[in-house]
Each structure stands twice: as C-alpha cells, then as structure tokens.
C-alpha cells in the first residue's frame, strides 16, 4: 500500500493531544506527538512530514514563532494552526507568515480531518515531482514519447523559468494540472507556495472570497476575516483551472491582480501588494467567449502571454500502452498488488479506441478493469465488461450520467433491459465506492467518512461489488 501520510502534532494539552492523535490514526495517518514548540520545530526541520498541526500557546516557543522558523527551513511544508477564539488576529498573522490555514476552538472533527486531507494533498502536489517520460510506480507523471509530447516537454522547459503568465489549453482530461505543476516545479518559485483552484468547482458566491479573501461582515456568514488564496500564495504560484467559468466581477479583480500586482479583500478598501505567478487552464473556446462578451479580451491577453496546447489522446494513440502500464502500476500500489499485468490483445484494444474523455477516461478504464481482473491481469474481456458497465460512457466525459440514463431507458423501450431503476443506481453506486476506496488508498475508514456511511456498510459494498480484498482497512 502507499505509505500513510505523516502528521506532526504539537500540542501541550495531554487530553487534546490524545483525542486528535486517536482521530488521525483512525483515519489512516501516521502521527508523531510532541508537547513543546522548540521540540516540534526541531522535529519538523530534521524529519519528513506531510503536514504539521500546532497549537498557538506552547512551552518553549509560540506557535507563531514556530511557523516562521519552519517556513525558513521547509517552505513547502503545510502548517495548520489551532487557536482559541480570542486570538483570531494572531491566526491571521500566522496565515500571512506562511501557515496553510487555521482552526478556531472548538471545532468539529470532520472539519479538522477535511483540512488535514487538503493540506496533505497540497504538500504532495508541491513536493512530489511530476516526471516526464519514463516513470516509476507511484510518481505523478506526464506520460508519452510521441512527437506531440516531446514538443510539449520542450515548451515546458522553455517557459518554466520565465516570469510570465501561462495559459494551458486542451480538452477535458488531457492533464492540464500536471503540466501546471511541472511548470511550477521547474520554475524559480519552486520553493514557494503552489495553490491550485478549480474555478468551476467552487460556487460563484464563494469563489471571489476564496481567491481574494474577505473582512468580517463582508457578507452573510462572514463572521471572521479570511485570507484569500492569492494572499496566501504570495511570492508563489496560483493555478486557476477552468478559467473560462469566472464571473465578470471576478474577471475584473483578477485582471487588477495581474496588471497592478495588488488586491483588495471583500469588504475592505485596503490595497494589499501581491507577487504571484498565475498559470491558467481551460477547455473552453475563449475566443468565442470573447465574441459572446462573456470573457474579457484584456484578461485573455494578460493570461495568454505564453500558450501551451495539450493534444487529445486520439492524436497520440501510440502513447496509450505506456499510459495504461503507468496507471496499472499506480493503482497496483493503491490495491497492494506487486505486479499487475495486461495482455497484448488488451493493449491493442485500448489503442483502437478514440478516448473522448482523453487520459482521464483511459485512467478510469484501467482502474475499473484492474478492480475486476482475475489475478490482476487485465484482458480484453475485462475491458469490454468495464465499457458495458459504464453504458459505453465514462464519468470523465461531460453529460455522461445523462447519456447513461438515456441509453438504459432506450434499452428498456426495446425490451433489452428491465428494472432500469435498480440497474442504474447499482452502476452509479459501484462507481462511487470504487473511486472512494482508491482515492483513500484502500483506507476503508476514510472512504466511509467521505461517503457518509458506516465502516460496516463500506465493507459490505466492497464485497457486493467484487472489489478486491487486498484493499484492507488501515489500522494505523
């Protein structure tokens, strides 16, 4: 199995430390607990951790000083501050000093665990290299040796160290975030924060606040001042995926950041200097959006100083075998399988497909085939079965749920299917549990928490859908 994330917990209150340690271990984390700030700083600087959680008031060194000292030594290491209601101004200062985020006491454990999850993801995004070309089992990678991919690698190398904005264009599922991460990791800002945001995944009412921050009382529910992602990423890089989904107001504020290198939090007139490199990505036709007056021309030209275009998978089918084997190694690790394999006939079958959902669709297909393959060897029959289970549609493709419903109802009208209601929900439920257990790297407790079900239900569903028993629950 992939090694569990390592958490350093710095807390001098014994009961609080024991409670947080127990919750973290139950969720699959490896936890080290220390009770002094100076000892915590030493451990954080000398050892390897994915995230640090620290109280504000500690013997030996305050939480604020600890954050500053750790940031000097390990600028990529996320630090979460836990503080009382009475010290929110200090918490804001801690965020400005480099803390990933903070929690105010008292807090709910699901909120705590969700924040830990996000911090660990951020840590691994910044610290785990994006390989290009030949890859190992667990590495994130841009895979392919086709002429189109060789040209892309050259473009990444040429642009990475240039102090310019970059617009990454390509269809959904082509790997735009991996390219953004590669640009960041080869840039002069590689030791500074990298924050990725999907503009389409955050409600419009929250996106502007998330990006630029807000003051207390700026809108209903804004009970405290909040530092935005741009301010948090100062001197680093912000990756804005699905940039074409920004509202007109948010576009105007982003344009100001790019032009004047400053921002204002919602509800404030204070101008805050900011130094952030922006990498944006979109699958949309921004030229058409400009003609339709839904995307600003001046913002487009600010974002597209350099444009990288990712080829769709159908235009580089010679890369399919390497991609398939890469995903097999990755999910083999997640499933605890040492050497999954695939037949030559199955590889040929994969190369004959058009992959409208691109690399993401291929990844999902390999993942699902590996889950049902006997002996962890994928054959053509496994791939055909996966295709049939997904209604010859893929969750990575836009509108796939609607397409699946349409096709199942059509089959029922023609007398080729019965009980469509049960079949549809079973198909979707299987996909949900399969994705959850793999995203949780086999940790049934974590996957169950994400889905809002009990561990007993989680085990029952894994057994029912034939998901492999090698996905054992971690006990910490």
Short mmCIF file of C-alpha atoms in Angstrom, two decimals:
data_model
loop_
_atom_site.label_atom_id
_atom_site.label_comp_id
_atom_site.label_asym_id
_atom_site.label_seq_id
_atom_site.Cartn_x
_atom_site.Cartn_y
_atom_site.Cartn_z
CA UNK A 1 0.00 0.00 0.00
CA UNK A 2 1.08 3.62 -0.41
CA UNK A 3 2.66 4.84 2.77
CA UNK A 4 0.26 6.75 5.04
CA UNK A 5 0.74 10.50 5.34
CA UNK A 6 2.82 11.61 8.31
CA UNK A 7 1.44 14.25 10.68
CA UNK A 8 3.45 16.10 13.32
CA UNK A 9 1.08 17.18 16.13
CA UNK A 10 2.44 19.82 18.51
CA UNK A 11 0.11 20.16 21.50
CA UNK A 12 0.92 20.51 25.20
CA UNK A 13 -2.57 19.67 26.48
CA UNK A 14 -2.48 15.91 27.02
CA UNK A 15 -6.21 15.24 26.61
CA UNK A 16 -6.44 17.32 23.42
CA UNK A 17 -3.32 15.66 22.01
CA UNK A 18 -4.64 12.17 22.75
CA UNK A 19 -8.01 12.95 21.19
CA UNK A 20 -6.55 14.39 17.98
CA UNK A 21 -3.97 11.61 17.72
CA UNK A 22 -6.68 8.95 18.02
CA UNK A 23 -8.84 10.57 15.34
CA UNK A 24 -5.89 10.95 12.98
CA UNK A 25 -4.73 7.36 13.45
CA UNK A 26 -8.26 6.07 12.89
CA UNK A 27 -8.25 7.97 9.60
CA UNK A 28 -5.05 6.25 8.49
CA UNK A 29 -2.39 8.82 9.33
CA UNK A 30 0.97 8.16 10.96
CA UNK A 31 1.17 10.58 13.89
CA UNK A 32 4.06 11.96 15.96
CA UNK A 33 3.08 13.96 19.07
CA UNK A 34 5.32 16.44 20.89
CA UNK A 35 4.39 18.84 23.69
CA UNK A 36 6.84 21.73 23.23
CA UNK A 37 7.24 24.30 20.49
CA UNK A 38 11.03 24.13 20.33
CA UNK A 39 10.96 20.32 20.12
CA UNK A 40 8.27 20.50 17.46
CA UNK A 41 10.37 22.88 15.38
CA UNK A 42 13.40 20.59 15.64
CA UNK A 43 11.39 17.54 14.58
CA UNK A 44 9.72 19.40 11.70
CA UNK A 45 13.05 20.64 10.34
CA UNK A 46 15.02 17.39 10.83
CA UNK A 47 12.42 14.79 9.81
CA UNK A 48 9.98 14.26 6.95
CA UNK A 49 6.30 15.09 7.47
CA UNK A 50 3.37 15.79 5.16
CA UNK A 51 1.73 18.32 7.49
CA UNK A 52 2.31 19.99 10.87
CA UNK A 53 -0.54 20.75 13.28
CA UNK A 54 0.34 23.11 16.12
CA UNK A 55 -1.37 24.90 18.97
CA UNK A 56 -0.73 28.62 19.38
CA UNK A 57 0.31 28.66 23.03
CA UNK A 58 3.16 26.23 23.70
CA UNK A 59 6.06 25.96 26.13
CA UNK A 60 9.48 26.56 24.60
CA UNK A 61 8.26 28.51 21.56
CA UNK A 62 4.98 30.08 20.47
CA UNK A 63 3.04 28.67 17.56
CA UNK A 64 3.59 31.88 15.59
CA UNK A 65 7.36 31.79 16.00
CA UNK A 66 7.35 28.08 15.21
CA UNK A 67 5.57 28.75 11.91
CA UNK A 68 8.09 31.41 10.93
CA UNK A 69 11.07 29.21 11.77
CA UNK A 70 9.72 26.14 9.96
CA UNK A 71 8.88 28.22 6.89
CA UNK A 72 12.51 29.34 6.68
CA UNK A 73 13.69 25.74 6.61
CA UNK A 74 10.84 23.99 4.77
CA UNK A 75 8.71 26.49 2.84
CA UNK A 76 6.61 23.76 1.20
CA UNK A 77 5.53 22.07 4.44
CA UNK A 78 1.88 22.95 5.26
CA UNK A 79 1.31 24.11 8.85
CA UNK A 80 -2.16 24.20 10.42
CA UNK A 81 -2.63 26.40 13.46
CA UNK A 82 -5.15 25.62 16.20
CA UNK A 83 -6.13 28.62 18.27
CA UNK A 84 -8.82 29.98 20.59
CA UNK A 85 -11.49 32.46 19.52
CA UNK A 86 -9.71 35.26 21.34
CA UNK A 87 -6.61 35.08 19.15
CA UNK A 88 -8.06 35.35 15.64
CA UNK A 89 -5.86 38.36 14.79
CA UNK A 90 -2.81 36.27 15.63
CA UNK A 91 -4.20 33.49 13.45
CA UNK A 92 -4.45 35.93 10.53
CA UNK A 93 -0.84 36.96 11.14
CA UNK A 94 0.14 33.29 11.17
CA UNK A 95 -1.52 32.82 7.76
CA UNK A 96 0.36 35.81 6.41
CA UNK A 97 3.55 34.29 7.82
CA UNK A 98 3.00 31.11 5.85
CA UNK A 99 0.55 28.91 7.76
CA UNK A 100 -1.56 26.79 5.42
CA UNK A 101 -4.73 27.50 7.43
CA UNK A 102 -6.09 27.69 10.96
CA UNK A 103 -8.90 26.26 13.06
CA UNK A 104 -10.67 28.05 15.87
CA UNK A 105 -11.53 26.13 19.02
CA UNK A 106 -13.90 24.45 19.48
CA UNK A 107 -14.09 22.69 16.13
CA UNK A 108 -15.74 19.57 14.76
CA UNK A 109 -13.55 16.56 13.97
CA UNK A 110 -14.84 16.18 10.38
CA UNK A 111 -13.80 19.80 9.76
CA UNK A 112 -10.38 19.02 11.22
CA UNK A 113 -9.94 15.88 9.11
CA UNK A 114 -11.07 17.62 5.92
CA UNK A 115 -8.47 20.34 6.50
CA UNK A 116 -5.77 17.72 7.10
CA UNK A 117 -6.75 15.98 3.84
CA UNK A 118 -6.45 19.22 1.89
CA UNK A 119 -3.12 20.10 3.49
CA UNK A 120 -1.65 16.68 2.74
CA UNK A 121 -2.81 16.96 -0.87
CA UNK A 122 -1.21 20.40 -1.11
CA UNK A 123 2.01 19.09 0.43
CA UNK A 124 2.30 16.26 -2.06
CA UNK A 125 1.42 18.49 -5.01
CA UNK A 126 4.30 20.81 -4.12
CA UNK A 127 6.87 18.21 -3.11
CA UNK A 128 6.20 15.24 -5.40
CA UNK A 129 7.93 15.76 -8.76
CA UNK A 130 5.94 15.48 -11.96
CA UNK A 131 8.05 13.19 -14.10
CA UNK A 132 8.13 13.44 -17.88
CA UNK A 133 8.75 10.36 -19.99
CA UNK A 134 9.73 7.13 -18.22
CA UNK A 135 8.14 6.92 -14.78
CA UNK A 136 8.07 4.88 -11.60
CA UNK A 137 5.09 3.25 -9.96
CA UNK A 138 3.98 5.96 -7.58
CA UNK A 139 5.06 9.10 -9.42
CA UNK A 140 2.69 11.63 -10.89
CA UNK A 141 3.74 11.87 -14.49
CA UNK A 142 3.12 13.32 -17.91
CA UNK A 143 3.49 10.13 -19.91
CA UNK A 144 4.26 9.78 -23.59
CA UNK A 145 7.08 9.73 -26.10
CA UNK A 146 5.11 10.77 -29.19
CA UNK A 147 6.26 13.75 -31.21
CA UNK A 148 3.42 15.87 -29.78
CA UNK A 149 4.50 15.10 -26.20
CA UNK A 150 8.18 15.67 -26.95
CA UNK A 151 7.26 19.13 -28.22
CA UNK A 152 5.23 19.74 -25.06
CA UNK A 153 8.19 18.80 -22.82
CA UNK A 154 10.36 21.32 -24.70
CA UNK A 155 7.74 24.04 -24.27
CA UNK A 156 7.51 23.35 -20.52
CA UNK A 157 11.28 23.65 -20.25
CA UNK A 158 11.33 26.90 -22.19
CA UNK A 159 8.57 28.62 -20.23
CA UNK A 160 9.08 27.32 -16.68
CA UNK A 161 11.70 29.85 -15.60
CA UNK A 162 10.23 32.81 -17.44
CA UNK A 163 8.34 35.33 -15.22
CA UNK A 164 5.22 35.26 -17.39
CA UNK A 165 1.64 34.07 -17.14
CA UNK A 166 0.85 30.83 -18.93
CA UNK A 167 -2.44 29.66 -20.44
CA UNK A 168 -2.77 25.89 -20.81
CA UNK A 169 -5.37 24.84 -23.36
CA UNK A 170 -6.73 21.38 -24.02
CA UNK A 171 -9.79 19.19 -23.87
CA UNK A 172 -11.09 17.90 -20.55
CA UNK A 173 -8.97 15.06 -19.24
CA UNK A 174 -5.74 15.86 -21.10
CA UNK A 175 -3.69 16.57 -17.95
CA UNK A 176 -3.60 20.35 -17.68
CA UNK A 177 -3.00 20.39 -13.91
CA UNK A 178 0.01 18.09 -14.26
CA UNK A 179 1.51 20.49 -16.81
CA UNK A 180 0.90 23.41 -14.45
CA UNK A 181 2.65 21.54 -11.64
CA UNK A 182 5.60 20.73 -13.90
CA UNK A 183 5.96 24.41 -14.83
CA UNK A 184 5.90 25.32 -11.13
CA UNK A 185 8.43 22.67 -10.13
CA UNK A 186 10.93 23.77 -12.78
CA UNK A 187 10.47 27.48 -12.00
CA UNK A 188 12.37 29.88 -9.74
CA UNK A 189 9.32 29.84 -7.45
CA UNK A 190 9.54 26.10 -6.79
CA UNK A 191 10.29 26.65 -3.07
CA UNK A 192 7.29 28.94 -2.64
CA UNK A 193 3.59 28.00 -2.34
CA UNK A 194 1.66 26.38 -5.17
CA UNK A 195 -2.11 26.66 -4.84
CA UNK A 196 -4.46 25.02 -7.32
CA UNK A 197 -8.10 26.01 -7.65
CA UNK A 198 -10.83 24.74 -9.96
CA UNK A 199 -12.95 27.78 -10.77
CA UNK A 200 -15.84 25.61 -11.94
CA UNK A 201 -15.94 23.53 -8.75
CA UNK A 202 -16.49 26.42 -6.32
CA UNK A 203 -19.86 28.22 -6.17
CA UNK A 204 -19.67 31.68 -7.70
CA UNK A 205 -20.79 33.25 -4.42
CA UNK A 206 -17.75 31.77 -2.65
CA UNK A 207 -15.09 31.88 -5.36
CA UNK A 208 -14.25 35.58 -5.11
CA UNK A 209 -13.86 35.32 -1.33
CA UNK A 210 -11.75 32.17 -1.70
CA UNK A 211 -9.42 33.88 -4.17
CA UNK A 212 -9.09 37.32 -2.62
CA UNK A 213 -10.22 36.93 1.00
CA UNK A 214 -12.80 38.90 2.96
CA UNK A 215 -13.25 41.05 6.03
CA UNK A 216 -15.58 40.27 8.88
CA UNK A 217 -19.14 41.23 7.93
CA UNK A 218 -18.37 41.47 4.21
CA UNK A 219 -21.34 39.19 3.50
CA UNK A 220 -23.80 36.99 5.37
CA UNK A 221 -21.86 34.33 7.23
CA UNK A 222 -18.52 36.18 7.14
CA UNK A 223 -18.01 36.09 10.90
CA UNK A 224 -14.22 36.35 10.72
CA UNK A 225 -11.61 37.88 8.45
CA UNK A 226 -10.23 35.34 5.97
CA UNK A 227 -7.01 35.45 3.96
CA UNK A 228 -7.58 34.55 0.29
CA UNK A 229 -5.58 32.10 -1.78
CA UNK A 230 -3.73 34.82 -3.69
CA UNK A 231 -2.53 36.43 -0.49
CA UNK A 232 -1.63 33.02 0.92
CA UNK A 233 0.39 32.22 -2.21
CA UNK A 234 2.38 35.48 -2.16
CA UNK A 235 5.73 35.02 -3.97
CA UNK A 236 4.46 31.65 -5.21
CA UNK A 237 2.19 30.32 -7.95
CA UNK A 238 -1.59 30.11 -8.32
CA UNK A 239 -3.07 27.65 -10.80
CA UNK A 240 -6.59 28.55 -11.93
CA UNK A 241 -8.26 25.65 -13.71
CA UNK A 242 -11.39 26.23 -15.82
CA UNK A 243 -10.64 29.94 -16.05
CA UNK A 244 -13.43 30.33 -18.60
CA UNK A 245 -16.00 29.86 -15.82
CA UNK A 246 -15.09 33.06 -13.95
CA UNK A 247 -17.86 35.62 -13.48
CA UNK A 248 -17.47 39.14 -14.85
CA UNK A 249 -16.75 40.58 -11.39
CA UNK A 250 -14.09 38.00 -10.59
CA UNK A 251 -12.51 38.52 -14.00
CA UNK A 252 -12.17 42.24 -13.24
CA UNK A 253 -10.50 41.56 -9.89
CA UNK A 254 -8.13 39.01 -11.40
CA UNK A 255 -7.20 41.49 -14.12
CA UNK A 256 -6.27 44.02 -11.43
CA UNK A 257 -4.02 41.49 -9.70
CA UNK A 258 -2.23 40.84 -13.00
CA UNK A 259 -1.95 44.49 -14.01
CA UNK A 260 -1.30 46.27 -10.71
CA UNK A 261 0.02 43.38 -8.58
CA UNK A 262 -2.33 44.19 -5.73
CA UNK A 263 -5.75 43.15 -4.41
CA UNK A 264 -8.49 44.17 -2.01
CA UNK A 265 -10.31 41.71 0.23
CA UNK A 266 -14.09 41.72 0.01
CA UNK A 267 -15.45 44.37 2.34
CA UNK A 268 -12.15 46.24 2.55
CA UNK A 269 -10.57 49.27 0.90
CA UNK A 270 -7.07 48.31 1.96
CA UNK A 271 -4.78 47.69 -1.03
CA UNK A 272 -2.51 44.70 -0.48
CA UNK A 273 0.61 44.31 -2.66
CA UNK A 274 0.87 40.83 -4.12
CA UNK A 275 3.51 38.96 -6.14
CA UNK A 276 2.00 35.81 -7.63
CA UNK A 277 2.62 33.99 -10.86
CA UNK A 278 -0.65 32.88 -12.47
CA UNK A 279 -0.99 29.75 -14.56
CA UNK A 280 -4.47 29.31 -16.01
CA UNK A 281 -6.13 26.46 -17.88
CA UNK A 282 -9.30 25.95 -19.87
CA UNK A 283 -11.02 23.54 -22.20
CA UNK A 284 -13.31 26.35 -23.42
CA UNK A 285 -13.08 28.31 -26.64
CA UNK A 286 -12.11 31.64 -25.10
CA UNK A 287 -12.12 33.37 -28.49
CA UNK A 288 -15.81 32.51 -28.86
CA UNK A 289 -16.42 33.59 -25.26
CA UNK A 290 -14.86 36.97 -26.06
CA UNK A 291 -17.10 37.32 -29.10
CA UNK A 292 -20.06 36.48 -26.87
CA UNK A 293 -18.89 39.12 -24.35
CA UNK A 294 -18.64 36.55 -21.54
CA UNK A 295 -14.85 36.72 -21.25
CA UNK A 296 -12.78 39.90 -21.18
CA UNK A 297 -10.33 40.47 -24.01
CA UNK A 298 -7.89 42.36 -21.79
CA UNK A 299 -7.84 39.47 -19.31
CA UNK A 300 -7.32 36.96 -22.11
CA UNK A 301 -4.27 38.82 -23.38
CA UNK A 302 -2.87 39.11 -19.84
CA UNK A 303 -3.28 35.39 -19.27
CA UNK A 304 -2.02 34.20 -22.64
CA UNK A 305 1.50 35.65 -22.72
CA UNK A 306 2.53 32.04 -23.33
CA UNK A 307 0.03 29.42 -24.53
CA UNK A 308 0.59 25.67 -24.25
CA UNK A 309 -1.86 23.40 -26.07
CA UNK A 310 -2.22 19.79 -24.93
CA UNK A 311 -3.01 17.24 -27.64
CA UNK A 312 -6.07 14.99 -27.21
CA UNK A 313 -5.30 11.32 -26.63
CA UNK A 314 -6.81 10.33 -30.01
CA UNK A 315 -4.00 12.29 -31.68
CA UNK A 316 -1.27 10.34 -29.85
CA UNK A 317 -2.60 6.78 -29.64
CA UNK A 318 0.98 5.46 -29.74
CA UNK A 319 1.25 6.66 -26.12
CA UNK A 320 -1.68 4.53 -24.93
CA UNK A 321 0.35 1.42 -23.92
CA UNK A 322 2.77 3.48 -21.82
CA UNK A 323 -0.12 5.33 -20.18
CA UNK A 324 -2.01 2.10 -19.49
CA UNK A 325 1.02 0.50 -17.83
CA UNK A 326 1.65 3.67 -15.81
CA UNK A 327 -1.90 3.63 -14.43
CA UNK A 328 -1.65 -0.08 -13.72
CA UNK A 329 1.47 0.49 -11.63
CA UNK A 330 -0.17 3.40 -9.80
CA UNK A 331 -3.37 1.55 -8.96
CA UNK A 332 -1.46 -1.63 -8.29
CA UNK A 333 0.25 0.24 -5.46
CA UNK A 334 -3.09 1.51 -4.17
CA UNK A 335 -4.51 -2.03 -4.25
CA UNK A 336 -1.44 -3.63 -2.70
CA UNK A 337 -0.68 -5.61 -5.89
CA UNK A 338 3.02 -6.04 -6.65
CA UNK A 339 2.90 -6.74 -10.37
CA UNK A 340 -0.40 -6.21 -12.20
CA UNK A 341 -0.22 -7.02 -15.91
CA UNK A 342 -2.15 -6.61 -19.15
CA UNK A 343 -2.36 -8.82 -22.21
CA UNK A 344 -1.09 -7.69 -25.62
CA UNK A 345 -4.62 -8.11 -27.00
CA UNK A 346 -5.95 -5.78 -24.32
CA UNK A 347 -3.32 -3.16 -25.16
CA UNK A 348 -4.28 -3.42 -28.83
CA UNK A 349 -7.95 -2.99 -27.89
CA UNK A 350 -7.09 0.17 -25.95
CA UNK A 351 -5.19 1.62 -28.91
CA UNK A 352 -8.20 1.09 -31.16
CA UNK A 353 -10.46 3.35 -29.03
CA UNK A 354 -10.91 7.09 -29.61
CA UNK A 355 -10.98 8.19 -25.93
CA UNK A 356 -13.30 11.22 -26.00
CA UNK A 357 -12.54 11.67 -22.28
CA UNK A 358 -8.80 11.59 -23.03
CA UNK A 359 -6.19 10.44 -20.48
CA UNK A 360 -8.68 10.67 -17.62
CA UNK A 361 -11.05 8.27 -19.38
CA UNK A 362 -8.21 5.82 -20.01
CA UNK A 363 -7.16 6.07 -16.36
CA UNK A 364 -10.70 5.30 -15.17
CA UNK A 365 -10.95 2.37 -17.56
CA UNK A 366 -7.67 0.84 -16.35
CA UNK A 367 -8.65 1.40 -12.73
CA UNK A 368 -12.02 -0.29 -13.11
CA UNK A 369 -10.60 -3.15 -15.16
CA UNK A 370 -7.94 -3.81 -12.53
CA UNK A 371 -10.61 -3.95 -9.86
CA UNK A 372 -12.40 -6.83 -11.60
CA UNK A 373 -9.47 -8.61 -13.28
CA UNK A 374 -8.74 -12.14 -12.08
CA UNK A 375 -5.19 -12.46 -10.86
CA UNK A 376 -4.70 -8.75 -11.57
CA UNK A 377 -4.09 -9.46 -15.26
CA UNK A 378 -6.29 -7.31 -17.49
CA UNK A 379 -7.60 -8.96 -20.64
CA UNK A 380 -9.91 -7.80 -23.43
CA UNK A 381 -12.94 -9.30 -21.68
CA UNK A 382 -12.30 -7.15 -18.60
CA UNK A 383 -12.14 -4.01 -20.73
CA UNK A 384 -15.33 -4.88 -22.59
CA UNK A 385 -17.08 -5.57 -19.29
CA UNK A 386 -15.98 -2.20 -17.91
CA UNK A 387 -17.26 -0.48 -21.03
CA UNK A 388 -20.61 -2.24 -20.72
CA UNK A 389 -20.94 -1.43 -17.00
CA UNK A 390 -20.41 2.23 -17.78
CA UNK A 391 -23.03 2.19 -20.53
CA UNK A 392 -20.26 2.85 -23.06
CA UNK A 393 -19.87 6.16 -21.29
CA UNK A 394 -17.30 7.44 -18.86
CA UNK A 395 -17.68 9.67 -15.79
CA UNK A 396 -14.87 11.86 -17.09
CA UNK A 397 -16.94 12.88 -20.12
CA UNK A 398 -19.38 15.81 -19.89
CA UNK A 399 -23.00 14.72 -19.69
CA UNK A 400 -22.10 11.07 -19.13
CA UNK A 401 -24.77 10.47 -16.47
CA UNK A 402 -27.47 11.81 -18.80
CA UNK A 403 -26.11 9.64 -21.59
CA UNK A 404 -26.10 6.56 -19.37
CA UNK A 405 -29.73 7.18 -18.35
CA UNK A 406 -30.74 7.76 -21.97
CA UNK A 407 -29.10 4.55 -23.18
CA UNK A 408 -30.52 2.41 -20.37
CA UNK A 409 -34.03 3.73 -20.98
CA UNK A 410 -33.62 3.11 -24.70
CA UNK A 411 -32.63 -0.48 -23.95
CA UNK A 412 -35.74 -0.86 -21.77
CA UNK A 413 -38.03 0.51 -24.52
CA UNK A 414 -36.60 -2.04 -26.94
CA UNK A 415 -37.12 -4.89 -24.45
CA UNK A 416 -33.38 -5.43 -23.92
CA UNK A 417 -33.36 -4.40 -20.25
CA UNK A 418 -35.64 -4.50 -17.22
CA UNK A 419 -35.59 -2.83 -13.81
CA UNK A 420 -33.60 0.14 -15.13
CA UNK A 421 -34.02 1.98 -11.82
CA UNK A 422 -32.10 -0.66 -9.85
CA UNK A 423 -29.52 -1.20 -12.59
CA UNK A 424 -28.75 2.49 -12.90
CA UNK A 425 -28.33 3.03 -9.17
CA UNK A 426 -26.18 -0.09 -8.84
CA UNK A 427 -23.92 1.11 -11.66
CA UNK A 428 -23.51 4.55 -10.10
CA UNK A 429 -23.10 3.15 -6.58
CA UNK A 430 -20.38 0.77 -7.71
CA UNK A 431 -18.51 3.63 -9.38
CA UNK A 432 -18.87 5.76 -6.25
CA UNK A 433 -17.46 3.12 -3.90
CA UNK A 434 -14.71 2.11 -6.33
CA UNK A 435 -13.49 5.69 -6.72
CA UNK A 436 -13.73 6.39 -2.99
CA UNK A 437 -11.68 3.37 -1.90
CA UNK A 438 -8.97 4.11 -4.44
CA UNK A 439 -8.84 7.82 -3.64
CA UNK A 440 -8.49 6.83 0.02
CA UNK A 441 -5.67 4.43 -0.98
CA UNK A 442 -7.52 1.46 0.47
CA UNK A 443 -8.37 3.13 3.78
CA UNK A 444 -11.94 1.97 4.40
CA UNK A 445 -12.45 4.27 7.40
CA UNK A 446 -11.54 7.35 5.38
CA UNK A 447 -13.59 6.32 2.35
CA UNK A 448 -16.60 5.61 4.58
CA UNK A 449 -16.29 9.06 6.19
CA UNK A 450 -16.20 10.77 2.80
CA UNK A 451 -19.30 8.89 1.69
CA UNK A 452 -21.14 9.35 4.98
CA UNK A 453 -21.62 5.63 5.58
CA UNK A 454 -20.53 3.26 8.34
CA UNK A 455 -17.45 1.07 8.05
CA UNK A 456 -19.73 -1.98 8.08
CA UNK A 457 -21.62 -0.59 5.08
CA UNK A 458 -18.31 0.16 3.37
CA UNK A 459 -17.12 -3.43 3.78
CA UNK A 460 -20.47 -4.81 2.61
CA UNK A 461 -20.42 -2.70 -0.54
CA UNK A 462 -16.84 -3.67 -1.38
CA UNK A 463 -17.78 -7.32 -1.07
CA UNK A 464 -21.02 -6.88 -3.02
CA UNK A 465 -19.33 -5.17 -5.96
CA UNK A 466 -16.42 -7.61 -6.03
CA UNK A 467 -13.79 -5.01 -5.19
CA UNK A 468 -10.65 -6.88 -4.25
CA UNK A 469 -9.98 -7.95 -0.64
CA UNK A 470 -6.44 -6.56 -0.88
CA UNK A 471 -7.99 -3.20 -0.08
CA UNK A 472 -7.58 -3.76 3.62
CA UNK A 473 -8.55 -1.27 6.25
CA UNK A 474 -5.56 0.51 7.75
CA UNK A 475 -5.32 0.38 11.49
CA UNK A 476 -2.57 2.98 11.87
#
